[in-house]
PDB file of C-alpha atoms in Angstrom:
ATOM      1  CA  UNK A1197     167.420   9.467 180.860  1.00 95.00           C
ATOM      2  CA  UNK A1198     165.513   6.324 181.486  1.00 94.00           C
ATOM      3  CA  UNK A1199     162.294   7.835 179.358  1.00 94.00           C
ATOM      4  CA  UNK A1200     164.828   8.681 176.666  1.00 95.00           C
ATOM      5  CA  UNK A1201     166.459   4.940 176.666  1.00 97.00           C
ATOM      6  CA  UNK A1202     163.102   3.101 177.246  1.00 94.00           C
ATOM      7  CA  UNK A1203     162.121   5.304 173.567  1.00 94.00           C
ATOM      8  CA  UNK A1204     165.010   4.501 171.911  1.00 96.00           C
ATOM      9  CA  UNK A1205     165.553   0.518 172.949  1.00 95.00           C
ATOM     10  CA  UNK A1206     161.764  -0.191 172.541  1.00 94.00           C
ATOM     11  CA  UNK A1207     160.829   1.877 169.401  1.00 91.00           C
ATOM     12  CA  UNK A1208     157.348   1.736 169.060  1.00 91.00           C
ATOM     13  CA  UNK A1209     157.191  -1.778 171.244  1.00 92.00           C
ATOM     14  CA  UNK A1210     156.169   0.213 174.253  1.00 92.00           C
ATOM     15  CA  UNK A1211     154.774   3.775 175.239  1.00 91.00           C
ATOM     16  CA  UNK A1212     156.278   5.613 177.055  1.00 91.00           C
ATOM     17  CA  UNK A1213     155.240   8.736 179.608  1.00 88.00           C
ATOM     18  CA  UNK A1214     157.587  10.717 181.704  1.00 87.00           C
ATOM     19  CA  UNK A1215     156.715  12.429 183.948  1.00 85.00           C
ATOM     20  CA  UNK A1216     157.657  13.590 187.870  1.00 81.00           C
ATOM     21  CA  UNK A1217     156.146  14.446 191.382  1.00 79.00           C
ATOM     22  CA  UNK A1218     157.797  17.564 191.608  1.00 77.00           C
ATOM     23  CA  UNK A1219     159.691  18.318 188.019  1.00 79.00           C
ATOM     24  CA  UNK A1220     161.908  20.786 187.465  1.00 84.00           C
ATOM     25  CA  UNK A1221     160.957  24.098 184.113  1.00 85.00           C
ATOM     26  CA  UNK A1222     163.802  22.185 182.355  1.00 87.00           C
ATOM     27  CA  UNK A1223     165.584  18.940 181.424  1.00 92.00           C
ATOM     28  CA  UNK A1224     168.787  18.957 183.311  1.00 94.00           C
ATOM     29  CA  UNK A1225     171.229  20.050 180.103  1.00 96.00           C
ATOM     30  CA  UNK A1226     174.146  17.632 181.895  1.00 97.00           C
ATOM     31  CA  UNK A1227     171.934  14.375 181.737  1.00 96.00           C
ATOM     32  CA  UNK A1228     170.848  15.773 178.022  1.00 97.00           C
ATOM     33  CA  UNK A1229     174.916  15.620 177.447  1.00 98.00           C
ATOM     34  CA  UNK A1230     175.417  12.418 179.103  1.00 98.00           C
ATOM     35  CA  UNK A1231     172.335  10.884 176.918  1.00 98.00           C
ATOM     36  CA  UNK A1232     174.116  12.656 173.811  1.00 98.00           C
ATOM     37  CA  UNK A1233     177.202  10.892 174.293  1.00 98.00           C
ATOM     38  CA  UNK A1234     174.695   7.625 173.777  1.00 97.00           C
ATOM     39  CA  UNK A1235     173.393   8.932 170.731  1.00 97.00           C
ATOM     40  CA  UNK A1236     169.973   9.338 172.137  1.00 97.00           C
ATOM     41  CA  UNK A1237     168.896  13.382 172.093  1.00 97.00           C
ATOM     42  CA  UNK A1238     166.409  14.274 175.443  1.00 96.00           C
ATOM     43  CA  UNK A1239     167.054  17.428 174.698  1.00 95.00           C
ATOM     44  CA  UNK A1240     163.569  18.628 173.520  1.00 92.00           C
ATOM     45  CA  UNK A1241     161.339  16.460 176.228  1.00 89.00           C
ATOM     46  CA  UNK A1242     160.145  19.025 178.321  1.00 87.00           C
ATOM     47  CA  UNK A1243     159.437  18.137 182.524  1.00 83.00           C
ATOM     48  CA  UNK A1244     155.834  16.990 183.218  1.00 89.00           C
ATOM     49  CA  UNK A1245     154.040  16.790 186.388  1.00 87.00           C
ATOM     50  CA  UNK A1246     152.844  13.015 186.997  1.00 84.00           C
ATOM     51  CA  UNK A1247     148.989  12.703 186.675  1.00 86.00           C
ATOM     52  CA  UNK A1248     146.924  10.241 188.303  1.00 88.00           C
ATOM     53  CA  UNK A1249     145.103   9.227 184.757  1.00 90.00           C
ATOM     54  CA  UNK A1250     149.050   8.965 183.831  1.00 87.00           C
ATOM     55  CA  UNK A1251     149.714   6.205 186.345  1.00 88.00           C
ATOM     56  CA  UNK A1252     145.896   4.343 185.761  1.00 89.00           C
ATOM     57  CA  UNK A1253     146.756   3.949 181.621  1.00 89.00           C
ATOM     58  CA  UNK A1254     150.137   2.281 182.796  1.00 90.00           C
ATOM     59  CA  UNK A1255     151.050  -0.874 182.985  1.00 91.00           C
ATOM     60  CA  UNK A1256     154.417  -0.555 184.629  1.00 92.00           C
ATOM     61  CA  UNK A1257     155.387   2.763 186.598  1.00 90.00           C
ATOM     62  CA  UNK A1258     158.676   3.419 187.315  1.00 90.00           C
ATOM     63  CA  UNK A1259     159.075   5.991 190.485  1.00 86.00           C
ATOM     64  CA  UNK A1260     163.144   7.502 191.826  1.00 85.00           C
ATOM     65  CA  UNK A1261     162.260   8.394 194.886  1.00 78.00           C
ATOM     66  CA  UNK A1262     158.385   9.277 194.645  1.00 76.00           C
ATOM     67  CA  UNK A1263     157.349   8.028 197.806  1.00 70.00           C
ATOM     68  CA  UNK A1264     153.866   8.555 199.123  1.00 71.00           C
ATOM     69  CA  UNK A1265     152.914  10.614 196.450  1.00 75.00           C
ATOM     70  CA  UNK A1266     152.733   8.547 193.624  1.00 79.00           C
ATOM     71  CA  UNK A1267     149.428   6.794 193.196  1.00 82.00           C
ATOM     72  CA  UNK A1268     149.053   3.633 193.723  1.00 85.00           C
ATOM     73  CA  UNK A1269     146.705   1.244 191.897  1.00 88.00           C
ATOM     74  CA  UNK A1270     146.255  -2.030 192.251  1.00 88.00           C
ATOM     75  CA  UNK A1271     147.473  -4.862 189.479  1.00 88.00           C
ATOM     76  CA  UNK A1272     149.677  -2.188 188.199  1.00 90.00           C
ATOM     77  CA  UNK A1273     153.573  -2.868 188.385  1.00 91.00           C
ATOM     78  CA  UNK A1274     155.400  -0.506 190.584  1.00 90.00           C
ATOM     79  CA  UNK A1275     159.348  -0.461 190.993  1.00 90.00           C
ATOM     80  CA  UNK A1276     161.233   1.902 193.126  1.00 90.00           C
ATOM     81  CA  UNK A1277     164.756   2.805 191.937  1.00 93.00           C
ATOM     82  CA  UNK A1278     166.856   4.364 194.342  1.00 92.00           C
ATOM     83  CA  UNK A1279     169.076   5.999 192.056  1.00 93.00           C
ATOM     84  CA  UNK A1280     171.807   8.887 192.749  1.00 93.00           C
ATOM     85  CA  UNK A1281     170.141  12.623 191.798  1.00 91.00           C
ATOM     86  CA  UNK A1282     171.996  13.893 189.330  1.00 93.00           C
ATOM     87  CA  UNK A1283     170.864  17.598 189.526  1.00 91.00           C
ATOM     88  CA  UNK A1284     173.554  19.952 190.128  1.00 94.00           C
ATOM     89  CA  UNK A1285     176.407  17.285 189.020  1.00 96.00           C
ATOM     90  CA  UNK A1286     178.948  17.534 186.710  1.00 97.00           C
ATOM     91  CA  UNK A1287     179.416  15.024 184.114  1.00 98.00           C
ATOM     92  CA  UNK A1288     181.554  12.850 185.513  1.00 98.00           C
ATOM     93  CA  UNK A1289     178.723  12.027 188.217  1.00 98.00           C
ATOM     94  CA  UNK A1290     176.154  11.666 185.864  1.00 98.00           C
ATOM     95  CA  UNK A1291     178.117   9.036 183.413  1.00 98.00           C
ATOM     96  CA  UNK A1292     177.630   6.205 185.948  1.00 98.00           C
ATOM     97  CA  UNK A1293     174.088   7.408 186.652  1.00 97.00           C
ATOM     98  CA  UNK A1294     173.156   7.105 182.937  1.00 98.00           C
ATOM     99  CA  UNK A1295     175.095   3.743 182.875  1.00 98.00           C
ATOM    100  CA  UNK A1296     173.047   2.461 185.814  1.00 98.00           C
ATOM    101  CA  UNK A1297     169.206   3.727 184.153  1.00 97.00           C
ATOM    102  CA  UNK A1298     170.450   1.648 180.928  1.00 98.00           C
ATOM    103  CA  UNK A1299     170.654  -1.349 182.701  1.00 98.00           C
ATOM    104  CA  UNK A1300     167.825  -1.597 184.754  1.00 97.00           C
ATOM    105  CA  UNK A1301     166.002  -0.426 181.266  1.00 97.00           C
ATOM    106  CA  UNK A1302     167.701  -3.134 179.257  1.00 96.00           C
ATOM    107  CA  UNK A1303     166.494  -5.821 182.204  1.00 96.00           C
ATOM    108  CA  UNK A1304     163.123  -3.874 182.285  1.00 95.00           C
ATOM    109  CA  UNK A1305     162.469  -4.810 179.032  1.00 95.00           C
ATOM    110  CA  UNK A1306     163.802  -8.266 178.899  1.00 95.00           C
ATOM    111  CA  UNK A1307     161.087  -8.931 181.206  1.00 94.00           C
ATOM    112  CA  UNK A1308     157.973  -7.108 179.360  1.00 92.00           C
ATOM    113  CA  UNK A1309     158.788  -7.737 175.991  1.00 91.00           C
ATOM    114  CA  UNK A1310     158.400 -11.217 173.889  1.00 78.00           C
ATOM    115  CA  UNK A1311     161.933 -12.261 172.312  1.00 72.00           C
ATOM    116  CA  UNK A1312     162.183 -11.159 169.461  1.00 58.00           C
TER     117      UNK A1312
END
């Protein structure tokens, strides 16, 4: 959901890479539904494994409970967002998670992008 918001709100001003330390086989269908309510289609996204190279090439790394499994490189901006896991939850439980992600993405974009 974070990558979906980031891509939709930042457009070509930010390159978005999305991956996980232990990705599932498919995107959570309830997350897809919740994002569709916002007009953002993440249905075609495919979960990917977080690679050392992806972290090395990034300026900002947002993790969600990655812990010690995520590589750390000096000079990168790291944020660990503690959020409820939407896995196995219904749409009513996922909407507040989605909304909190949107709030955090808005703050992040305000900090990293020049005012236009």
